[in-house]
Short mmCIF file of C-alpha atoms in Angstrom, two decimals:
data_model
loop_
_atom_site.label_atom_id
_atom_site.label_comp_id
_atom_site.label_asym_id
_atom_site.label_seq_id
_atom_site.Cartn_x
_atom_site.Cartn_y
_atom_site.Cartn_z
CA MET N 214 131.51 64.22 157.47
CA LYS N 215 127.75 63.77 158.46
CA LYS N 216 126.54 65.21 161.71
CA ARG N 217 125.06 62.54 164.18
CA VAL N 218 121.41 63.79 164.52
CA ALA N 219 118.55 63.35 166.96
CA VAL N 220 115.14 64.27 165.73
CA LEU N 221 112.59 65.49 168.20
CA LEU N 222 109.03 64.25 167.40
CA ASP N 223 105.52 64.13 169.06
CA ASP N 224 104.01 60.71 168.72
CA HIS N 225 106.20 59.32 165.99
CA ARG N 226 104.63 61.88 163.57
CA ILE N 227 106.11 64.32 161.15
CA SER N 228 104.71 66.65 158.41
CA LYS N 229 105.34 66.61 154.82
CA TRP N 230 107.51 69.82 154.75
CA GLN N 231 109.48 68.67 157.78
CA LEU N 232 110.12 65.44 156.03
CA ALA N 233 111.13 67.14 152.76
CA ALA N 234 113.62 69.39 155.08
CA LEU N 235 115.16 66.28 156.28
CA GLU N 236 115.45 64.67 152.75
CA ALA N 237 117.14 68.05 151.55
CA ALA N 238 119.70 67.70 154.41
CA SER N 239 120.32 63.91 153.91
CA GLU N 240 123.94 64.44 152.52
CA SER N 241 124.66 66.49 155.82
CA VAL N 242 123.01 64.36 158.56
CA GLU N 243 122.95 60.82 159.80
CA ILE N 244 119.81 60.39 161.91
CA VAL N 245 120.90 58.16 164.85
CA LEU N 246 118.17 58.93 167.44
CA VAL N 247 114.52 59.68 167.42
CA LEU N 248 113.19 61.52 170.77
CA ASN N 249 109.56 60.81 170.58
CA CYS N 250 107.46 62.89 173.16
CA GLN N 251 104.33 61.18 174.07
CA ASN N 252 102.45 63.84 176.04
CA THR N 253 102.68 67.18 174.29
CA LYS N 254 99.41 69.31 174.50
CA THR N 255 98.21 72.72 173.91
CA LYS N 256 95.50 74.57 175.96
CA LYS N 257 92.81 76.19 173.59
CA ASN N 258 90.58 79.00 174.63
CA TYR N 259 87.71 78.40 172.16
CA SER N 260 85.43 81.21 173.38
CA LYS N 261 88.13 83.93 172.62
CA HIS N 262 89.82 82.17 169.60
CA PHE N 263 87.03 79.88 167.91
CA LEU N 264 87.14 81.68 164.54
CA TYR N 265 90.81 81.28 164.44
CA TYR N 266 90.73 77.57 165.17
CA LEU N 267 88.17 77.29 162.45
CA LEU N 268 90.58 79.33 159.98
CA ASN N 269 93.43 77.08 161.05
CA ILE N 270 91.62 74.10 159.88
CA LEU N 271 90.75 75.49 156.50
CA SER N 272 94.24 77.05 155.91
CA LEU N 273 97.09 75.92 157.96
CA LYS N 274 95.87 72.34 157.97
CA ASN N 275 96.92 71.40 154.40
CA HIS N 276 98.74 68.85 152.61
CA MET N 277 102.16 70.31 153.59
CA THR N 278 101.41 70.12 157.24
CA LYS N 279 99.41 66.69 157.46
CA LYS N 280 101.27 64.46 159.76
CA GLU N 281 102.16 60.70 159.28
CA GLU N 282 103.84 58.23 161.42
CA VAL N 283 107.57 57.93 160.37
CA SER N 284 110.53 55.76 161.12
CA PHE N 285 114.07 56.27 160.33
CA SER N 286 116.23 53.19 159.56
CA GLY N 287 118.98 52.57 161.83
CA ALA N 288 117.91 55.13 164.21
CA GLU N 289 117.29 54.22 167.94
CA VAL N 290 113.83 55.47 169.16
CA ILE N 291 113.34 56.83 172.78
CA ASN N 292 109.73 57.34 173.89
CA PHE N 293 109.40 59.73 176.80
CA SER N 294 106.88 62.06 178.58
CA SER N 295 108.05 65.40 179.24
CA ASN N 296 107.67 67.46 182.33
CA TYR N 297 105.67 70.52 182.55
CA GLU N 298 106.69 73.91 184.21
CA ASP N 299 103.56 76.03 183.57
CA ASN N 300 103.44 76.38 179.58
CA TRP N 301 107.07 75.02 179.37
CA GLN N 302 107.91 71.39 178.44
CA THR N 303 111.44 70.02 179.86
CA PHE N 304 113.32 66.71 179.16
CA PRO N 305 113.58 64.20 181.84
CA SER N 306 116.98 63.68 183.13
CA SER N 307 117.54 60.43 181.28
CA ILE N 308 117.34 62.13 177.88
CA TYR N 309 120.52 64.22 178.59
CA LYS N 310 122.31 61.02 179.35
CA ASP N 311 121.17 59.37 176.19
CA LEU N 312 122.30 62.33 174.06
CA VAL N 313 125.86 61.86 175.55
CA SER N 314 125.91 58.21 174.99
CA LYS N 315 124.80 58.30 171.30
CA LYS N 316 127.39 61.00 170.68
CA VAL N 317 124.69 63.22 169.08
CA ASP N 318 126.18 66.37 167.58
CA LEU N 319 122.80 68.23 166.76
CA ILE N 320 119.01 68.01 167.64
CA ILE N 321 116.42 68.96 164.96
CA LYS N 322 113.29 70.09 166.88
CA PHE N 323 110.01 69.05 165.03
CA GLY N 324 108.01 68.25 168.11
CA MET N 325 107.20 69.63 171.49
CA SER N 326 105.96 73.12 172.24
CA LEU N 327 107.94 75.60 174.34
CA LEU N 328 111.03 73.78 175.53
CA ARG N 329 113.02 74.77 178.46
CA LEU N 330 116.60 73.27 178.77
CA ASP N 331 118.36 72.35 181.91
CA GLU N 332 121.46 74.62 181.50
CA ARG N 333 123.45 72.62 183.95
CA LYS N 334 123.40 69.76 181.67
CA THR N 335 125.53 68.95 178.73
CA ILE N 336 123.52 69.12 175.43
CA PRO N 337 124.14 69.50 171.71
CA PRO N 338 122.68 72.58 169.83
CA ILE N 339 119.01 72.37 169.12
CA ILE N 340 117.80 74.00 166.06
CA SER N 341 114.08 74.66 165.19
CA TYR N 342 112.01 76.72 162.70
CA HIS N 343 110.18 79.87 163.06
CA HIS N 344 107.70 81.07 160.37
CA GLY N 345 108.02 84.78 160.69
CA ASP N 346 110.61 87.54 160.26
CA PRO N 347 111.59 88.11 163.85
CA SER N 348 112.79 91.75 162.98
CA LYS N 349 108.95 92.40 162.42
CA TYR N 350 106.83 89.39 163.50
CA ARG N 351 107.44 87.26 166.74
CA GLY N 352 105.01 84.88 168.19
CA ARG N 353 102.16 83.23 166.27
CA PRO N 354 100.24 82.51 164.19
CA ALA N 355 102.37 82.31 161.13
CA GLY N 356 101.31 84.61 158.03
CA PHE N 357 98.31 85.75 159.60
CA TYR N 358 99.33 89.19 160.70
CA GLU N 359 101.28 89.70 157.53
CA ILE N 360 98.15 89.36 155.60
CA LEU N 361 96.13 91.56 157.76
CA ASN N 362 98.92 94.19 157.89
CA GLY N 363 99.26 94.35 154.21
CA GLU N 364 102.82 92.87 153.98
CA LYS N 365 104.26 91.38 150.69
CA LEU N 366 106.63 89.05 152.33
CA SER N 367 106.72 86.56 155.23
CA GLY N 368 110.04 85.48 156.78
CA ILE N 369 111.31 81.86 157.76
CA ILE N 370 114.15 81.21 159.89
CA VAL N 371 116.02 78.34 161.41
CA GLN N 372 117.60 79.18 164.84
CA GLN N 373 119.22 77.73 167.81
CA LEU N 374 117.01 77.09 170.75
CA THR N 375 117.88 78.82 173.92
CA ASN N 376 115.71 79.25 177.24
CA LYS N 377 115.00 82.95 176.09
CA LEU N 378 112.20 83.45 173.47
CA ASP N 379 113.43 84.62 170.09
CA ALA N 380 116.98 85.00 171.35
CA GLY N 381 118.95 82.11 169.73
CA VAL N 382 121.48 82.59 166.82
CA ILE N 383 119.83 82.39 163.48
CA TYR N 384 121.58 80.18 161.00
CA ALA N 385 119.10 80.37 158.09
CA PHE N 386 116.72 82.90 156.77
CA ALA N 387 114.38 82.95 153.71
CA GLN N 388 111.22 84.59 152.49
CA SER N 389 107.97 83.62 150.78
CA LYS N 390 105.19 85.59 149.22
CA VAL N 391 102.32 86.67 150.99
CA VAL N 392 99.09 85.96 149.03
CA LYS N 393 96.81 88.68 150.32
CA TYR N 394 93.58 86.99 149.07
CA SER N 395 94.35 83.51 150.50
CA TYR N 396 95.71 82.52 153.97
CA LYS N 397 96.03 78.79 152.54
CA LYS N 398 98.35 79.86 149.71
CA THR N 399 100.26 82.21 151.87
CA ALA N 400 100.88 79.12 154.26
CA LEU N 401 101.69 76.67 151.47
CA ASN N 402 104.39 79.22 150.35
CA PHE N 403 106.14 79.39 153.44
CA TYR N 404 105.93 75.83 154.15
CA SER N 405 107.27 74.92 150.68
CA ASN N 406 110.07 77.34 151.09
CA SER N 407 111.00 75.84 154.53
CA ALA N 408 112.45 72.67 153.20
CA PRO N 409 115.75 74.05 151.77
CA LEU N 410 116.76 75.88 154.84
CA LEU N 411 117.57 73.05 157.13
CA ASN N 412 120.60 72.17 154.99
CA LYS N 413 121.80 75.66 154.91
CA ALA N 414 121.40 76.10 158.69
CA ILE N 415 123.36 73.08 159.33
CA PHE N 416 126.24 74.20 156.98
CA ASN N 417 126.27 77.62 158.65
CA LEU N 418 126.18 76.22 162.10
CA SER N 419 129.16 73.88 161.43
CA ASN N 420 131.15 76.94 159.85
CA ASN N 421 129.99 79.39 162.59
CA ILE N 422 128.28 81.49 160.10
CA GLU N 423 125.56 83.41 161.78
CA ILE N 424 122.48 85.42 159.78
CA GLN N 425 122.40 88.98 161.34
CA ILE N 426 118.76 89.73 162.20
CA ILE N 427 117.67 91.65 165.25
CA ALA N 428 114.67 89.96 166.85
CA ASN N 429 113.04 93.04 168.14
CA GLY N 430 109.69 92.70 166.14
CA LYS N 431 106.31 92.83 167.87
CA SER N 432 105.33 89.70 169.63
CA TYR N 433 102.06 88.63 168.35
CA ARG N 434 99.51 86.24 169.97
CA LEU N 435 96.60 84.29 168.67
CA PRO N 436 93.88 86.58 167.10
CA SER N 437 90.61 87.16 168.66
CA ASN N 438 87.36 86.37 166.92
CA LEU N 439 86.86 89.95 165.97
CA GLN N 440 90.27 90.23 164.40
CA VAL N 441 89.62 86.91 162.41
CA MET N 442 86.37 88.69 161.12
CA GLN N 443 88.50 91.71 160.00
CA PHE N 444 90.87 89.34 158.34
CA ALA N 445 88.27 87.49 156.42
CA LEU N 446 86.69 90.87 155.15
CA ALA N 447 90.15 92.01 153.98
CA THR N 448 90.79 88.78 152.14
CA LEU N 449 87.44 88.75 150.46
CA VAL N 450 88.04 92.37 149.25
CA ASN N 451 91.59 91.30 147.84
CA ALA N 452 90.08 88.21 146.17
CA ILE N 453 87.32 90.33 144.33
CA SER N 454 90.12 92.64 143.25
CA LYS N 455 92.13 89.91 142.02
CA LEU N 456 89.27 88.37 140.04
CA LEU N 457 88.45 91.74 138.45
CA TYR N 458 92.07 92.49 137.51
CA GLY N 459 92.30 88.91 135.81
CA LEU N 460 88.97 89.64 133.83
CA PHE N 461 89.68 93.20 132.72
CA PHE N 462 93.31 94.10 133.14
CA GLU N 463 96.60 93.13 131.57
CA LYS N 464 100.22 94.35 131.75
CA ARG N 465 101.37 96.25 128.80
CA TRP N 466 105.06 95.58 128.54
CA LYS N 467 107.32 97.90 126.65
CA VAL N 468 111.12 98.14 125.98
CA ALA N 469 113.42 101.20 126.00
CA VAL N 470 116.84 102.34 125.94
CA THR N 471 118.10 105.08 128.20
CA LYS N 472 121.29 106.60 129.37
CA ASN N 473 122.88 104.77 132.37
CA SER N 474 122.52 106.80 135.61
CA LEU N 475 122.47 104.12 137.98
CA SER N 476 124.61 103.77 141.09
CA LEU N 477 123.85 100.07 141.51
CA GLN N 478 124.22 100.26 145.21
CA ASN N 479 121.14 102.31 146.27
CA GLN N 480 117.61 102.74 145.70
CA ASP N 481 118.05 103.73 141.97
CA VAL N 482 114.86 105.39 140.31
CA LEU N 483 114.89 105.75 136.54
CA THR N 484 113.19 108.60 134.77
CA SER N 485 110.76 107.33 132.17
CA SER N 486 110.85 110.69 130.17
CA ASP N 487 114.41 109.98 129.28
CA PHE N 488 113.33 106.59 127.67
CA ASN N 489 113.82 105.89 123.84
CA VAL N 490 110.87 103.36 123.50
CA LEU N 491 111.12 100.63 120.94
CA PRO N 492 108.06 100.60 118.55
CA ILE N 493 105.84 97.70 118.91
CA THR N 494 104.67 96.16 115.52
CA GLU N 495 100.82 95.68 115.11
CA ASN N 496 100.97 91.91 115.30
CA TYR N 497 102.38 91.89 118.79
CA ASN N 498 100.76 92.83 122.04
CA PHE N 499 103.97 93.64 124.04
CA TYR N 500 107.84 93.43 124.01
CA ALA N 501 109.83 92.41 126.93
CA ASP N 502 112.86 90.50 128.37
CA PRO N 503 115.46 92.61 126.18
CA PHE N 504 119.23 91.66 125.79
CA PHE N 505 121.86 93.42 123.84
CA SER N 506 123.92 91.08 121.37
CA HIS N 507 127.39 90.61 122.21
CA ASP N 508 128.69 93.22 119.88
CA GLY N 509 125.74 95.69 120.79
CA THR N 510 124.38 96.04 117.34
CA GLN N 511 121.18 94.25 118.02
CA ILE N 512 118.59 93.89 120.57
CA ARG N 513 117.08 90.61 121.14
CA LEU N 514 113.69 90.39 123.04
CA GLU N 515 110.37 88.53 123.65
CA ALA N 516 107.36 89.59 121.60
CA LEU N 517 103.80 88.33 122.43
CA ASP N 518 101.80 87.36 119.44
CA ASN N 519 98.28 88.65 119.35
CA LYS N 520 96.81 85.72 117.82
CA THR N 521 98.52 82.77 119.35
CA GLY N 522 99.36 84.24 122.90
CA LEU N 523 102.72 82.92 122.60
CA GLY N 524 106.17 84.53 122.68
CA ASP N 525 108.41 85.03 119.56
CA ILE N 526 111.97 86.01 119.68
CA LEU N 527 112.68 89.13 117.55
CA THR N 528 116.15 90.84 116.68
CA ILE N 529 115.95 94.55 116.34
CA GLU N 530 118.87 96.82 115.12
CA THR N 531 120.17 99.10 117.54
CA SER N 532 120.71 101.80 114.63
CA ASP N 533 117.17 101.53 113.55
CA PHE N 534 114.42 100.32 116.02
CA PHE N 535 112.09 99.71 112.86
CA LYS N 536 114.39 97.07 111.55
CA GLN N 537 112.86 94.01 113.15
CA LYS N 538 113.13 90.23 112.44
CA VAL N 539 111.86 87.03 114.03
CA LEU N 540 114.33 84.53 115.14
CA PHE N 541 112.21 82.00 116.94
CA LYS N 542 108.63 81.36 116.39
CA GLY N 543 106.05 78.32 116.62
CA ALA N 544 106.16 77.65 120.45
CA HIS N 545 106.71 79.96 123.33
CA TYR N 546 110.08 81.56 123.71
CA SER N 547 111.31 84.28 126.11
CA TYR N 548 114.38 85.76 127.81
CA PRO N 549 116.90 85.50 124.82
CA TYR N 550 120.00 85.34 126.91
CA SER N 551 123.20 85.42 124.88
CA PHE N 552 126.78 84.90 125.80
CA SER N 553 130.18 84.65 124.13
CA TYR N 554 132.59 81.55 124.39
CA LYS N 555 135.91 81.13 122.61
CA GLY N 556 134.97 84.05 120.18
CA THR N 557 131.50 82.77 119.21
CA GLU N 558 128.15 84.14 120.23
CA TYR N 559 125.57 81.87 121.44
CA LEU N 560 121.80 82.55 122.07
CA MET N 561 119.88 80.53 125.07
CA PRO N 562 116.24 81.58 124.86
CA GLU N 563 113.90 80.15 127.65
CA VAL N 564 111.97 77.08 126.17
CA ALA N 565 110.61 75.70 129.48
CA SER N 566 107.08 75.26 128.11
CA HIS N 567 108.05 72.99 125.43
CA SER N 568 111.60 71.65 125.68
CA ALA N 569 114.71 71.00 127.81
CA GLN N 570 117.02 73.88 127.76
CA TYR N 571 119.39 74.34 124.84
CA PHE N 572 121.58 77.10 123.25
CA CYS N 573 122.36 77.75 119.70
CA SER N 574 125.42 79.18 117.71
CA ALA N 575 125.37 82.46 115.75
CA ASN N 576 127.73 80.86 113.34
CA ASP N 577 125.11 78.68 111.81
CA LYS N 578 122.03 81.16 112.16
CA PHE N 579 120.80 79.72 115.61
CA GLU N 580 119.84 76.39 113.90
CA GLN N 581 121.90 73.89 115.70
CA LYS N 582 120.80 72.98 119.17
CA TYR N 583 123.26 72.16 122.07
CA TYR N 584 121.37 70.88 125.03
CA LEU N 585 122.55 71.43 128.51
CA ARG N 586 124.08 68.20 129.46
CA GLY N 587 122.91 66.70 133.09
CA LEU N 588 119.78 68.90 132.63
CA GLU N 589 118.08 67.05 129.90
CA TYR N 590 115.25 65.96 132.55
CA LYS N 591 114.52 69.55 133.66
CA ARG N 592 112.48 72.38 132.49
CA ILE N 593 114.33 75.47 133.57
CA VAL N 594 113.45 79.18 133.49
CA ASP N 595 115.76 82.32 132.78
CA ALA N 596 118.83 80.38 132.34
CA THR N 597 121.91 82.64 132.84
CA PHE N 598 125.72 81.83 132.56
CA LEU N 599 128.52 83.23 134.51
CA LEU N 600 132.08 82.27 132.84
CA LYS N 601 134.73 82.60 135.63
CA ASN N 602 138.08 81.01 135.98
CA ASP N 603 137.61 78.33 133.33
CA GLU N 604 134.29 77.28 135.18
CA CYS N 605 130.78 77.74 133.82
CA TYR N 606 128.14 78.58 136.59
CA LEU N 607 124.44 78.26 135.39
CA PHE N 608 121.93 80.22 137.26
CA PHE N 609 118.31 79.20 136.77
CA GLY N 610 114.72 78.67 138.23
CA GLU N 611 112.74 75.72 137.84
CA ASP N 612 109.27 76.04 135.95
CA LYS N 613 107.12 75.77 139.12
CA THR N 614 109.14 77.45 141.66
CA ALA N 615 111.22 80.00 139.53
CA HIS N 616 109.55 82.97 141.43
CA THR N 617 111.11 81.93 144.76
CA LEU N 618 114.04 79.55 144.39
CA LEU N 619 117.14 80.25 142.41
CA HIS N 620 119.46 77.20 141.62
CA LEU N 621 122.92 77.09 140.72
CA TRP N 622 124.69 74.26 138.72
CA VAL N 623 128.44 74.13 137.71
CA SER N 624 130.28 72.73 134.75
CA ASP N 625 133.69 73.13 133.06
CA SER N 626 132.23 74.67 130.05
CA PRO N 627 128.70 75.33 128.49
CA PHE N 628 129.21 72.10 126.59
CA GLY N 629 130.40 70.19 129.76
CA ILE N 630 128.31 68.24 132.16
CA PHE N 631 126.34 70.38 134.68
CA LYS N 632 126.18 69.20 138.31
CA PRO N 633 124.22 70.86 141.26
CA HIS N 634 126.09 73.35 143.50
CA PRO N 635 126.01 72.14 146.90
CA MET N 636 124.35 75.34 148.42
CA ASN N 637 121.43 74.99 146.29
CA PRO N 638 119.02 76.78 146.26
CA ILE N 639 121.25 79.81 146.39
CA ALA N 640 118.21 82.24 146.97
CA VAL N 641 115.03 81.64 148.59
CA SER N 642 112.85 84.77 148.28
CA PRO N 643 110.28 86.17 145.61
CA SER N 644 112.00 89.39 146.20
CA ASP N 645 115.25 88.46 144.37
CA ALA N 646 115.27 84.77 143.37
CA ARG N 647 114.30 84.97 139.65
CA MET N 648 116.94 86.00 137.31
CA GLY N 649 116.53 89.65 135.58
CA GLY N 650 119.42 89.88 133.25
CA LYS N 651 123.07 89.05 132.65
CA ILE N 652 125.52 89.00 135.54
CA LEU N 653 127.48 92.12 135.47
CA ASN N 654 131.22 92.62 136.30
CA ASN N 655 131.25 96.32 137.69
CA ALA N 656 134.58 97.42 138.69
CA GLY N 657 135.52 93.94 139.87
CA ASN N 658 132.31 93.35 141.79
CA LEU N 659 129.80 90.60 140.46
CA LEU N 660 126.29 91.93 140.42
CA ARG N 661 123.34 89.65 140.06
CA PHE N 662 119.93 91.33 139.19
CA GLY N 663 116.87 89.60 140.63
CA GLN N 664 113.37 90.21 139.75
CA ASN N 665 111.29 91.57 142.60
CA ASN N 666 108.02 89.72 142.43
CA ALA N 667 107.10 90.11 146.05
CA GLY N 668 103.97 92.09 145.25
CA GLU N 669 103.14 92.45 141.57
CA TYR N 670 105.16 90.23 138.88
CA GLY N 671 108.09 92.04 137.67
CA GLU N 672 107.52 95.33 139.67
CA SER N 673 111.23 96.22 140.05
CA LEU N 674 114.72 94.64 140.26
CA THR N 675 116.88 93.85 143.28
CA VAL N 676 120.77 94.29 143.03
CA MET N 677 122.60 91.52 144.53
CA LYS N 678 126.31 91.49 145.02
CA ILE N 679 128.04 88.06 144.75
CA THR N 680 130.51 88.09 147.77
CA ASN N 681 131.71 84.41 147.65
CA LEU N 682 131.54 82.00 144.56
CA SER N 683 133.45 78.78 144.02
CA ARG N 684 132.16 75.22 143.35
CA THR N 685 131.58 74.59 147.01
CA SER N 686 130.52 78.01 148.31
CA TYR N 687 127.94 80.84 147.34
CA GLU N 688 127.20 83.91 149.15
CA GLU N 689 125.60 87.18 148.06
CA LEU N 690 124.34 90.43 149.67
CA LYS N 691 121.56 92.86 148.62
CA ILE N 692 122.96 96.22 147.81
CA GLY N 693 120.25 98.05 145.93
CA SER N 694 117.22 98.16 143.93
CA ILE N 695 116.04 99.69 140.57
CA THR N 696 112.54 101.10 140.08
CA ILE N 697 110.94 103.49 137.36
CA ASP N 698 109.22 106.67 138.26
CA ASN N 699 105.95 106.42 136.70
CA PHE N 700 105.69 102.73 135.73
CA LYS N 701 106.18 99.15 137.16
CA GLY N 702 109.64 97.61 136.47
CA PRO N 703 112.09 97.02 135.29
CA HIS N 704 111.85 93.26 135.03
CA SER N 705 114.99 92.61 133.27
CA ILE N 706 118.10 94.93 132.50
CA GLY N 707 121.15 94.94 130.14
CA PHE N 708 124.17 97.18 129.51
CA ASN N 709 126.02 98.08 126.34
CA SER N 710 129.76 97.23 126.24
CA ASP N 711 130.84 100.72 127.81
CA MET N 712 127.92 100.78 130.24
CA SER N 713 126.71 104.17 128.83
CA LEU N 714 123.28 102.77 127.94
CA ILE N 715 120.75 100.47 129.55
CA LEU N 716 118.19 98.21 128.09
CA ILE N 717 115.01 97.74 130.18
CA ASP N 718 111.46 96.61 130.09
CA TYR N 719 108.49 98.16 132.18
CA TYR N 720 104.68 98.09 132.17
CA ASN N 721 101.59 99.64 133.45
CA ASN N 722 98.21 97.86 134.08
CA GLU N 723 95.89 98.61 131.22
CA PHE N 724 92.05 97.87 130.98
CA SER N 725 91.12 95.56 128.10
CA VAL N 726 87.87 93.51 127.60
CA PHE N 727 90.00 90.86 125.92
CA ALA N 728 92.36 90.38 128.90
CA SER N 729 90.92 87.17 130.14
CA VAL N 730 90.68 85.82 126.58
CA ARG N 731 94.45 86.37 125.87
CA ARG N 732 95.28 84.78 129.23
CA ILE N 733 93.37 81.69 128.31
CA LYS N 734 94.91 81.52 124.83
CA ALA N 735 98.31 81.91 126.06
CA LYS N 736 97.85 79.19 128.59
CA ILE N 737 96.34 76.74 126.05
CA GLY N 738 99.10 77.43 123.63
CA LYS N 739 101.91 76.99 126.14
CA ASN N 740 100.36 73.66 127.28
CA SER N 741 99.86 72.25 123.76
CA SER N 742 103.49 72.99 122.84
CA ILE N 743 104.97 70.79 125.54
CA GLU N 744 106.60 67.87 124.22
#
């Protein structure tokens, strides 16, 4: 049953990301009341914070935060002026009566500043957003000190409001990527990732599920003019470094087989001197995204063509790494995930640049295409099946948000009609959202490998334990990580049938005068192949 919700606004205005959050939660809420505050104001110290206010206009004031007037069909609007107690705002007594009379179950706070409640009054829970991980960063402004301090991730929470700062129960938590050379891009990341959290928070609040985060981080205040100058210098240096990398450096990926020494529950570090590296033929720049075939006799992987800048899918004999054959060519292919269903092996390569997702049968030499029903209109990334209890769970990213958001869809079989899981997106973090290989059943525990793209792309893997999975629920817990001693990676991982061997990809950054040329060719090639 939907919750009866009151939305708290200032001057009937709401930002784009806030509206997106309400739309994402539309199946869970019925907006019956709009509490419209007409006198919210903030004091500004221009002499101390002038440069920050300028930075704010250039970065935090963007298309995601632009406010527009809004109305909600069927919702009663109550205009009011708040009372002020120093820097705190309070509701007039009439508001408490209105909340009771309208039988409001929940208040979503998108307006007013610091709000102090009359604890003698009956009031439903109030939930609000905070941009920042409260275990590290309390206060404001969002994202600024994360960049200044060299963080890779910024936190986002939805919490229940109390009269004590940062002391409310947290009902949803996510992370977004810190772009060290751009405050605006950093802000766009955390505003974009905020939208899915409202629905999760409402679900968790309804089911008394609390996110356990200790809010003991440093409490920050608006930066001084000197701090903003330091910030500007740091981002400039980072921007120049980013430009030079794009012009003259590229990731040189390799694939290797090595003995399985992983605990899969700690900070595992692979020893590169033990790697048996697959040879790369001269017409390819790198190999990546490796998978064992179902019977373990072959390795399938992405090979980047030197001339076209596009990925081919190769098959390589595990008995002889020099026996290599092309399976897919002509457009961009990657992530050649395979699965077995009713005794037949199928291959499902990523084809997001030029097609809706399909899979092919080994019985007809991978020529017949079976498109995923219900997903024909989407371009999906790193699609991975989990077949469990006669149900087919499909994990994937979407082409523009795959690094940060992981989606789950469900069907009765790979050939059935897929429908979205109600907990979507099931992961919101660049440290684990993108799939990094098959889901592993390890002694009865389902383990999901997520790419850690918080810093560099594909810099390591995060090990997630799936603790609750059904058509209506999903929960997972981070239990470990996998890195390599002298390289970046792995970016994906596979296991042979007895788990004695692992198959991984990894890279280092190499200087090349043709790095920028290859990037341009690859981008042109992928765009021209889109149907």
